[in-house]
Coordinates of C-alpha atoms in Angstrom, one line a residue:
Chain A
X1 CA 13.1 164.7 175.3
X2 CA 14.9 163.3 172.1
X3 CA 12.9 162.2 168.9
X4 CA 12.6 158.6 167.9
X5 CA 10.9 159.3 164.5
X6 CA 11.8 162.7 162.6
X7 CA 9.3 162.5 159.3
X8 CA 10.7 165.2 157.0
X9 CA 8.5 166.3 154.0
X10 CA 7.7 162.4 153.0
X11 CA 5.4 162.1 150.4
X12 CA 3.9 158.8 148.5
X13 CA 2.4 159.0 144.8
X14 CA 0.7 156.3 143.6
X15 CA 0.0 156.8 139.9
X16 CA -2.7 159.7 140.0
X17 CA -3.3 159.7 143.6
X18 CA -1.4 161.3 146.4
X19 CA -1.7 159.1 149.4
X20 CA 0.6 161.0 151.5
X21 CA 1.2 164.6 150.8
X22 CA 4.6 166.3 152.6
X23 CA 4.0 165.0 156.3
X24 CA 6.2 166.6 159.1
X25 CA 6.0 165.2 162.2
X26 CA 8.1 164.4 165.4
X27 CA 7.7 161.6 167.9
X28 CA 9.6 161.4 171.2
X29 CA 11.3 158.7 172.3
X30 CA 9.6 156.4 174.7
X31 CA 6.0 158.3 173.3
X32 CA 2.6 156.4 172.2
X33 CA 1.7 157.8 169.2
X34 CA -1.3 157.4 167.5
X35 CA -2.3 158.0 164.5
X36 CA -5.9 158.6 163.3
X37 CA -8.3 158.6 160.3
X38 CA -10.6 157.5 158.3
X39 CA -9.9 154.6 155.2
X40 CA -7.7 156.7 152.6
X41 CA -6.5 159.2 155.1
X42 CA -2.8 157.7 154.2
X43 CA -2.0 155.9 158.0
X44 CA -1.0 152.4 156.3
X45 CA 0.6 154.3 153.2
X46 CA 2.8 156.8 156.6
X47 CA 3.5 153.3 158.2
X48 CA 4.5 151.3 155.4
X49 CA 7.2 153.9 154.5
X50 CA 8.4 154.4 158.3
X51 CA 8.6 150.5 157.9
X52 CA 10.9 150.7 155.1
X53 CA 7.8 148.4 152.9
X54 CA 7.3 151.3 150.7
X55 CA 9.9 153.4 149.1
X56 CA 8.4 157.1 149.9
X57 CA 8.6 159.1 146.6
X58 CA 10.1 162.1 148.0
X59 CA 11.1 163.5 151.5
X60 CA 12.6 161.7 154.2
X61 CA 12.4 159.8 158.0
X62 CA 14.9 159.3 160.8
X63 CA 14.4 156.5 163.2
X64 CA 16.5 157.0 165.8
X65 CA 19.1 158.6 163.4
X66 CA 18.6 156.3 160.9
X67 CA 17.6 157.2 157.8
X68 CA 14.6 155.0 155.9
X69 CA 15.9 156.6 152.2
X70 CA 19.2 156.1 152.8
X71 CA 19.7 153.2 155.4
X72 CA 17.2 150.8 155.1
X73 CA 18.8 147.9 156.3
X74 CA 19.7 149.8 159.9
X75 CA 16.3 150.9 160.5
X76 CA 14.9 147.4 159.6
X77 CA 17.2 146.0 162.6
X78 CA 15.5 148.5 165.4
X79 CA 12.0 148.3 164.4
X80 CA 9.3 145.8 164.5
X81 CA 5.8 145.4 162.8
X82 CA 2.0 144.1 164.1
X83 CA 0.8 144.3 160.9
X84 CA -3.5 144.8 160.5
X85 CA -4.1 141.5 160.4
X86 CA -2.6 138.4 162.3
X87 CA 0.9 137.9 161.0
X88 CA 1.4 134.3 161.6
X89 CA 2.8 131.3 160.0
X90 CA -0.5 129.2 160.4
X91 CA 0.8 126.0 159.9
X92 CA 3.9 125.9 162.6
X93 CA 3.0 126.1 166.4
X94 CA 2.8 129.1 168.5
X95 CA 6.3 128.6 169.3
X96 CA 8.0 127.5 165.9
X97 CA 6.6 131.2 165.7
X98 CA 8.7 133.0 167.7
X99 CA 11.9 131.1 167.2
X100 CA 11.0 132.2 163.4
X101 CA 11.0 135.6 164.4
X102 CA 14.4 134.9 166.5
X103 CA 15.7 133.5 163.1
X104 CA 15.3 136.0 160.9
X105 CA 16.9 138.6 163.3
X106 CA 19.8 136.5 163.1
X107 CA 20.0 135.2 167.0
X108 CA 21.9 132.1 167.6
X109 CA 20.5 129.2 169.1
X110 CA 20.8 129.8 172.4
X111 CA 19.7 133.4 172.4
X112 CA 16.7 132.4 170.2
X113 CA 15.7 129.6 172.3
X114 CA 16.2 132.1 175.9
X115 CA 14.0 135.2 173.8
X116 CA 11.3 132.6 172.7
X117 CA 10.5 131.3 176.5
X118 CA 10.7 134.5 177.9
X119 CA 8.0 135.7 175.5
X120 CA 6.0 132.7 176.4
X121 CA 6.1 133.6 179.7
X122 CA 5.2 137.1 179.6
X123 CA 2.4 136.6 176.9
X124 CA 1.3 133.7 179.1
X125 CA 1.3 131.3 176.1
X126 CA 3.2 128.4 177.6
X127 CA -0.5 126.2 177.7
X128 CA -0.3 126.6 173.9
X129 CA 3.1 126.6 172.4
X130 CA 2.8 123.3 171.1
X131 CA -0.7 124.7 168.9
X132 CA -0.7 125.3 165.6
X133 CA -1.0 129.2 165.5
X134 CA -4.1 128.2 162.7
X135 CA -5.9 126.6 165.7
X136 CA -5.8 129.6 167.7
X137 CA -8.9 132.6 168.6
X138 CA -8.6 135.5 167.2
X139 CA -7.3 137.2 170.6
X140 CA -4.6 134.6 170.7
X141 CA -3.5 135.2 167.1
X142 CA -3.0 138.9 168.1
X143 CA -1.3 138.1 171.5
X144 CA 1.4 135.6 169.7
X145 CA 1.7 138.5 166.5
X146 CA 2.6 141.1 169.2
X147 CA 4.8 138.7 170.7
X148 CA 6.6 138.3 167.7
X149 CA 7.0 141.8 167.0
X150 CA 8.8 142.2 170.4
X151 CA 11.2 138.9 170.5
X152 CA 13.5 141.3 168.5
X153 CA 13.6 143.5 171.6
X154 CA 12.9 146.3 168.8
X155 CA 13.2 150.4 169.4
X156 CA 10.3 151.3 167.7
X157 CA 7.4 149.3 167.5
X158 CA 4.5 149.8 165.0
X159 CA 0.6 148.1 165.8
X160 CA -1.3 148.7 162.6
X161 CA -4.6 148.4 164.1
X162 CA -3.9 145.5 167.0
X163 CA -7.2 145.3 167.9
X164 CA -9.7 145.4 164.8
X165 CA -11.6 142.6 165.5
X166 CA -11.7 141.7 168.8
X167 CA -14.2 140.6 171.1
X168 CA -14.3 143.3 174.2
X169 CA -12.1 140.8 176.9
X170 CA -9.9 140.1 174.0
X171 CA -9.5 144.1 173.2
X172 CA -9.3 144.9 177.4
X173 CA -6.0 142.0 177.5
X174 CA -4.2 143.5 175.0
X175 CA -4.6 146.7 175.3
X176 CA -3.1 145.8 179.1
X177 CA 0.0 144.7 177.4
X178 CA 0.2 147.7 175.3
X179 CA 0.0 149.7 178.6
X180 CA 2.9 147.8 179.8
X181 CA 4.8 148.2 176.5
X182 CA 5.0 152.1 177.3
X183 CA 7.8 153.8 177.8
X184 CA 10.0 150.8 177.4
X185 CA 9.8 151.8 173.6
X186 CA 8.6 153.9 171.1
X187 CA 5.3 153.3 169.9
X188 CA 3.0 154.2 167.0
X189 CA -0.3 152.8 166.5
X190 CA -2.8 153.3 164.0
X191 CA -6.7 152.5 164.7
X192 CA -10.1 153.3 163.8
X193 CA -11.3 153.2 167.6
X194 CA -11.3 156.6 169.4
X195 CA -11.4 155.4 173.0
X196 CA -8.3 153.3 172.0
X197 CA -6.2 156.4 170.8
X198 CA -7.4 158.4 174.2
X199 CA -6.9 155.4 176.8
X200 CA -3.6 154.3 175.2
X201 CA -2.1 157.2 173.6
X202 CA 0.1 160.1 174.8
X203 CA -0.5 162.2 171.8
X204 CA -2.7 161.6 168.6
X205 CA -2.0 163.0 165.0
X206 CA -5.2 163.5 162.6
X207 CA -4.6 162.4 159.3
X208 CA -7.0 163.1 156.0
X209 CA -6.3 163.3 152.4
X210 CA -2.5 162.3 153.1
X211 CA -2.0 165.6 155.2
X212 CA -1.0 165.6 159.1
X213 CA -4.7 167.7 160.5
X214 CA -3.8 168.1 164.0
X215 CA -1.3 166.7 166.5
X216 CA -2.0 166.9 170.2
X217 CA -2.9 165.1 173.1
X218 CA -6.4 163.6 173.3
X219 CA -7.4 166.7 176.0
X220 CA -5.7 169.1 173.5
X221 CA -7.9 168.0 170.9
X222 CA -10.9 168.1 172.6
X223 CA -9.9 171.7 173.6
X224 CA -9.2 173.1 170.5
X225 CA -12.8 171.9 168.6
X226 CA -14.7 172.7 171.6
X227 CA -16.3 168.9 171.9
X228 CA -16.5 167.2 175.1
X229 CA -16.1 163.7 173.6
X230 CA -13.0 162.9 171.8
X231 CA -15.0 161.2 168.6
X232 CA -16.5 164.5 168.5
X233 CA -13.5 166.2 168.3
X234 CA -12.2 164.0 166.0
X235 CA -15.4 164.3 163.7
X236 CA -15.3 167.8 163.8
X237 CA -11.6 168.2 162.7
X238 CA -11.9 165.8 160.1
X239 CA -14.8 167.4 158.2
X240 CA -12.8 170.6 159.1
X241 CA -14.9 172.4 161.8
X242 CA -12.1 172.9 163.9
X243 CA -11.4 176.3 165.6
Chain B
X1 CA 22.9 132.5 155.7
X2 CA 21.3 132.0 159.7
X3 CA 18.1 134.2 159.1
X4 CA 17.9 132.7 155.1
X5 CA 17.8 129.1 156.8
X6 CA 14.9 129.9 159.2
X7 CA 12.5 131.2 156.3
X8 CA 13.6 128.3 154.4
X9 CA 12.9 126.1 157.4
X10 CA 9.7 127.6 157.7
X11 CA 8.7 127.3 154.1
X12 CA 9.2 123.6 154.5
X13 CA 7.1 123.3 157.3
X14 CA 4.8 125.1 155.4
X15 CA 4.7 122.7 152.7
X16 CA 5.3 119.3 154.7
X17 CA 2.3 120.1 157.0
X18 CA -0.1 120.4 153.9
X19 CA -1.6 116.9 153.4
X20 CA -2.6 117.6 149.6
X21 CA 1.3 118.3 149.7
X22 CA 2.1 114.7 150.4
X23 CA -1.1 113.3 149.2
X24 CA -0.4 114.6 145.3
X25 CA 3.3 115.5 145.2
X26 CA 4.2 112.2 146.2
X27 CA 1.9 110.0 146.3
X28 CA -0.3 111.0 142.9
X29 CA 3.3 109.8 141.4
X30 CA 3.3 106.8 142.9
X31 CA -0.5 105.5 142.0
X32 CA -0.1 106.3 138.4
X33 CA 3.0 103.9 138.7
X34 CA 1.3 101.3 140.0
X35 CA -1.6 101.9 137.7
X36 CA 0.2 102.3 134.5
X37 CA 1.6 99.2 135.6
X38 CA -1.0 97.2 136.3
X39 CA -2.4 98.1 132.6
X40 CA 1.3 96.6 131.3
X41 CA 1.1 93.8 133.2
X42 CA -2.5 93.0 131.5
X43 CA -2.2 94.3 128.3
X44 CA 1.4 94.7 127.4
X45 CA 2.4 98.4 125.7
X46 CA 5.9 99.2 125.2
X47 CA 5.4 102.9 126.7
X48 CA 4.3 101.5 130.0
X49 CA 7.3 99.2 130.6
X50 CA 8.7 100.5 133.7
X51 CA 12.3 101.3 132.8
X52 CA 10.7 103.4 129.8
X53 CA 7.7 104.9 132.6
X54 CA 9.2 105.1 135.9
X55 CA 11.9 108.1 134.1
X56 CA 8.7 109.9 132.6
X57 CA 6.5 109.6 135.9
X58 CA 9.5 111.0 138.1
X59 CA 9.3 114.2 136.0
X60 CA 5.7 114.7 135.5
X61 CA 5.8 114.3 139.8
X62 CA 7.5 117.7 139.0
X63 CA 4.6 119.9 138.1
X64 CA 2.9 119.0 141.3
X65 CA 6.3 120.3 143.0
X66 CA 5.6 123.8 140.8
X67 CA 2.1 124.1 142.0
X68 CA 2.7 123.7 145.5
X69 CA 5.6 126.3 145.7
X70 CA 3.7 128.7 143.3
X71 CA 0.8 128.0 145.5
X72 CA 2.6 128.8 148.7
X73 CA 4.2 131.8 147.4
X74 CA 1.0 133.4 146.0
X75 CA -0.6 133.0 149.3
X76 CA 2.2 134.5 151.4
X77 CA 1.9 137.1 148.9
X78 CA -1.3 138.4 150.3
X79 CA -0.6 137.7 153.7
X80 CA 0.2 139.8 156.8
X81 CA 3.3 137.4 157.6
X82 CA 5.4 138.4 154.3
X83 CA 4.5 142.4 155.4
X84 CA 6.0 141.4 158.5
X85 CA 8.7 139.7 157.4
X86 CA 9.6 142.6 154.8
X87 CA 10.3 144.8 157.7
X88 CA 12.7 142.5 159.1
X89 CA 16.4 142.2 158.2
X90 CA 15.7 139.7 155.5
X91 CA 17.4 140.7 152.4
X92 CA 15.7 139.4 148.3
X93 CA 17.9 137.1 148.2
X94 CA 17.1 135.5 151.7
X95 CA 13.0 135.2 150.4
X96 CA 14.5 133.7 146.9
X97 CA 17.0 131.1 148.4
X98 CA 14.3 130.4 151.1
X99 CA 11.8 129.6 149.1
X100 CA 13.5 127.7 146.8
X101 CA 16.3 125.6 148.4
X102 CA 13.4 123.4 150.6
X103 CA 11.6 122.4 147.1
X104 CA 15.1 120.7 146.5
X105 CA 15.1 117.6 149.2
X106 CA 11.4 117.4 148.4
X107 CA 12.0 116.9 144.4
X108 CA 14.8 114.4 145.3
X109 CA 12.3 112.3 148.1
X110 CA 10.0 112.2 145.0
X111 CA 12.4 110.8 142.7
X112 CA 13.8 108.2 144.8
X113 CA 10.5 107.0 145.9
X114 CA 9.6 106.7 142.1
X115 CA 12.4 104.5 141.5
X116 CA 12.2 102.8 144.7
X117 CA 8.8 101.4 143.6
X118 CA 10.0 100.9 139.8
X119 CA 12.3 98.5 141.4
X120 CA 10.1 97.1 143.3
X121 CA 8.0 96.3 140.3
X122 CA 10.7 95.3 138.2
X123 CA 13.2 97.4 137.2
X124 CA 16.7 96.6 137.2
X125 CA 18.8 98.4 140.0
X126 CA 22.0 99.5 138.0
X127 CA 24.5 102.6 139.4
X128 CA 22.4 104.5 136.5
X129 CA 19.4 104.8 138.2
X130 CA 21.7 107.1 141.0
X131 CA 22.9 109.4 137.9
X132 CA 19.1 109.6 137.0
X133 CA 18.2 110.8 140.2
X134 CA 21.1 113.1 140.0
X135 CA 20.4 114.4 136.8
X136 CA 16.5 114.6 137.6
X137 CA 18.0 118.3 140.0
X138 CA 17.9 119.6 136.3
X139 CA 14.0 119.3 135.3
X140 CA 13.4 119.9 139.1
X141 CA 15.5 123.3 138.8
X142 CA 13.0 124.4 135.7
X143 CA 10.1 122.8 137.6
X144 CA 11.4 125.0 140.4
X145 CA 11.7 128.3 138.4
X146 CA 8.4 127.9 137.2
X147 CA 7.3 127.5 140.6
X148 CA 8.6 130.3 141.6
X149 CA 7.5 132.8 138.7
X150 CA 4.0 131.5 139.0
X151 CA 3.8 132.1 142.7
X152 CA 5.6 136.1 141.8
X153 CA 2.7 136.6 139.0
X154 CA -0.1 134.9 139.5
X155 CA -2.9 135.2 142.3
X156 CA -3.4 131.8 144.2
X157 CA -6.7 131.4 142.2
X158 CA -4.7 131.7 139.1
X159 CA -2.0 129.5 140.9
X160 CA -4.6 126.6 140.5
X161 CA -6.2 127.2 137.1
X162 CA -2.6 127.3 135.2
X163 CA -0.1 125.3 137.2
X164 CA -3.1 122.9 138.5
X165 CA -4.9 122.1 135.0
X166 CA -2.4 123.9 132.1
X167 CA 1.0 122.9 133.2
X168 CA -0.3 119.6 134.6
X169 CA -1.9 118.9 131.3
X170 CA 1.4 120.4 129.3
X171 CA 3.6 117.7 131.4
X172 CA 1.5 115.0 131.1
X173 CA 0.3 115.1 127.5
X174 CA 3.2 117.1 125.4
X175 CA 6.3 115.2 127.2
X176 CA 6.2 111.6 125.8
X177 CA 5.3 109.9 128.8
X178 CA 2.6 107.6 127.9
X179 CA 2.3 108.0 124.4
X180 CA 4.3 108.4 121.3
X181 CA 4.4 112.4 120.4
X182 CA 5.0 111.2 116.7
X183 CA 1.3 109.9 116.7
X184 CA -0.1 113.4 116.8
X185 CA 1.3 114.9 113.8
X186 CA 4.3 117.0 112.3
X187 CA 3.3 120.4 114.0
X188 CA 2.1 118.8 117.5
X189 CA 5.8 117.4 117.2
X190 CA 7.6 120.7 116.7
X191 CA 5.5 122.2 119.3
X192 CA 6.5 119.7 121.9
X193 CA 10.2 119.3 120.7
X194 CA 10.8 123.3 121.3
X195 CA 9.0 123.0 124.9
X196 CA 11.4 121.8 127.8
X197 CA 9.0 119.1 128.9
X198 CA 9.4 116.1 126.3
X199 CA 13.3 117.0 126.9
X200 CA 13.3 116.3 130.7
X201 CA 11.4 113.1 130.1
X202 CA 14.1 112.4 127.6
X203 CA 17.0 113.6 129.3
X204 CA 15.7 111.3 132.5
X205 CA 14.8 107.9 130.4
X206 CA 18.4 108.4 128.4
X207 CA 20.0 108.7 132.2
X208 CA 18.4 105.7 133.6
X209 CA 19.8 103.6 131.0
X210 CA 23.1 104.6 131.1
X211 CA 23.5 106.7 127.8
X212 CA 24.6 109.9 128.3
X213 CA 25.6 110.8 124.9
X214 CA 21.7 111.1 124.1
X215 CA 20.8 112.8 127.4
X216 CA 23.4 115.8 126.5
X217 CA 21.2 117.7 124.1
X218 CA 18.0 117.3 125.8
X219 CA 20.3 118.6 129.0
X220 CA 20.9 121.9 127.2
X221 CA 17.0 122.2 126.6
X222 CA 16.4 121.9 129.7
X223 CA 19.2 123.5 131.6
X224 CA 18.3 126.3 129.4
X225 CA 15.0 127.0 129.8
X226 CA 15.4 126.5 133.8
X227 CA 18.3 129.6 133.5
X228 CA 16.2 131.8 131.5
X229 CA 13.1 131.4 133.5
X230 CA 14.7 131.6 136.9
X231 CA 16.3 135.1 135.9
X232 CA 12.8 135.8 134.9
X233 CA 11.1 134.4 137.8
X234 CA 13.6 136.4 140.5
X235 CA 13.1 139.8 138.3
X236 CA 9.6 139.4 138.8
X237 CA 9.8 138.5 142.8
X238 CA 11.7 141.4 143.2
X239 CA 9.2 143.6 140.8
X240 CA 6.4 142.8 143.3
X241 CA 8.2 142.4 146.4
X242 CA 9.5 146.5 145.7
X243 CA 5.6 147.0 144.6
X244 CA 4.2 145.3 147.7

């Protein structure tokens, strides 16, 4: 299967601290990645610099062939971001959202006004377009910020932690819709909740210190430290107990 | 010049849908004329006659026009929607022109509800009063700048303290509005004469009666300032937009 995301040596420095150190890693096309690790381990740092947000200090990424050093500007046009927290304009309405979105991609009228309804109907929020996104819950927030990441019908599609903060019903709905996302794209997700990484993910990288620990699927993981539960394994190969 | 227009739609919205928006950038303006009015109509002053106020009020409307914009920008600084929109095609100069280009139309509804009610309470409607409100896209393009640096450099919290109570205060007492600078001493003078702010309030009151001879060097003040802190301003935009 091809690679979506070739990450070639890419390291970030910030002043004394090296929040990524020389991270190699491939992701397939089509794949749910996700990546894991405690606060510091250098996930947001990895995704900022796939995102083209941060300029990486040395080494290299390809996204779909497209290099994040070298060509910005096409890797910006076949990606799309759900950043940690809801990314929403809070003062213009649920759909005045998405026809942003449509907007700063560049669509015309007509294609921004066909992308926006059919987002509305396939994140069911047709009973609240009209609502300011500020008036929404929390789980509606997130619905309409992963809505927005897809109206650019992206390649690659990074969810920075889509669920932090979610009631359980809330958490259950979206991770439906990320289950439906697969395949159709590439995706890479970063969270702190192991049963999300093992329900959603097809394979999981480790992160700690800014270095890549392990990369496997969850049952490969759980395999190679021995556990039976994958937080275990997870615990165990972050405070290095692995086999 | 498509995806630039739907940030700069969006700012707009942004600022249009925030009542202290409308309540202070338009109508603070317009109570202080009415107020500063009343006082002339009871206790006649020559610095609160309206064709020498209605010039000065239209400016110090300005600074309220800074905060909001530096307001707006500081906050989207720190918000998940400007990470978002960094990843999309949106180029510096898209976020710049975006954030500045809707401040323009709201300047210019300020100014021309200013004079509006300056007629209405007196003042005489002469073809200078358009060239004022023409000439006023000078202050408002400093006002602007400001706006903009402020938002690049400061924290929201900051936002408030200097653009809400210095630059309020620098507008309102150093720029000749309501009082006679010359009053408050040699080196009070010098101070305000080599700020832009007694200049715009000069440059507008010199427009509004027709003589443009005296607004040209209080232009160049102005007109000055407003280039060198707009080059300043987008550096420091793009310093913290690369830093983000």
């Amino acid at each position: 299967m091809k690679n979506a995301i070739e990450i070639k040596g890419l390291t970030k420095d910030y002043k004394d601290v090296r929040a990524v150190d020389n991270l190699e890693l491939d992701i397939r096309e089509g794949e749910l990645f996700a990546l894991l690790g405690v606060n510091g381990a250098g996930k947001t740092t990895t995704i900022k610099m796939l995102c083209c947000i941060t300029t990486p200090t040395s080494g290299d990424a390809l996204l779909n062939g497209k290099s994040i050093a070298q060509n910005s500007d096409a890797v910006k046009k076949i990606i799309a971001v759900s950043p940690q927290e809801t990314a929403v304009a809070p003062n213009l309405s649920v759909e005045e959202n998405l026809l942003l979105m449509c907007g700063v991609h560049g669509f015309d009228k007509q294609k921004s006004r066909q992308r926006t309804a059919e987002m509305i109907e396939e994140f069911n929020l047709g009973g609240i377009k009209k609502k300011k996104a500020s008036k929404l819950s929390g789980g509606w927030q997130r619905r309409l910020s992963i809505a927005m990441a897809l109206i650019s019908e992206p390649q690659i599609l990074f969810l920075d932690e889509p669920t932090l903060g979610l009631d359980v019903i809330a958490r259950s709905e979206l991770w439906d819709t990320i289950r439906e996302l697969k395949s159709k794209m590439t995706i890479i997700l970063t969270t702190h909740y192991m049963e999300e990484a093992e329900e959603l993910s097809d394979r999981i990288g480790v992160m700690k210190d800014g270095h890549l620990l392990a990369v496997g699927t969850a049952a490969e993981l759980k395999e190679k430290t021995g556990e039976e539960k994958f937080e275990n394994a997870f615990i165990k190969l972050v405070k290095g107990g692995a086999r | 010049m498509r995806r630039m227009l739907s940030f700069a739609n969006r700012t707009m919205k942004e600022i249009l849908r925030d009542p202290l928006t409308i309540g202070f950038g338009l109508g603070f303006p317009v109570i202080l004329l009415l107020l500063l009015s009343l006082i002339q109509a009871n206790i006649p002053v020559e610095m609160f006659e309206i064709t020498h106020l209605a010039p000065g009020i239209t400016i110090f409307g300005l600074s309220f026009i800074t905060l909001f914009s530096a307001q707006l920008i500081a906050k989207d600084r720190t918000s998940s929607l400007l990470t978002r929109l960094y990843t999309t095609p949106l180029r510096a100069t898209d976020f710049i022109l975006g954030y500045l280009l809707p401040i323009i139309p709201l300047c210019l509804a300020q100014t021309v509800i200013c004079y509006i009610l300056a007629i209405i309470l007196g003042m005489q409607f002469s073809v200078n009063i358009i060239w004022a409100t023409l000439m006023n896209l000078v202050p408002s393009f400093f006002y602007i700048a400001l706006g903009l640096l402020c938002g690049s450099a400061l924290t929201e919290k900051q936002v408030g303290g200097i653009c809400g109570a210095l630059l309020t205060n620098l507008s309102a007492w150093i720029s000749g509005i309501w009082f006679d600078i010359q009053m408050l001493g040699k080196v009070f003078m010098r101070i305000a004469n080599a700020l832009p702010f007694i200049h715009a309030v000069e440059l507008e009151r010199a427009m509004a009666i027709g003589d443009f001879e005296a607004a040209i060097p209080h232009l160049w003040w102005v007109l000055g300032y407003g280039v060198v802190l707009m080059v300043i301003a987008i550096m420091v935009f793009l310093r913290q937009m690369k830093n983000r």
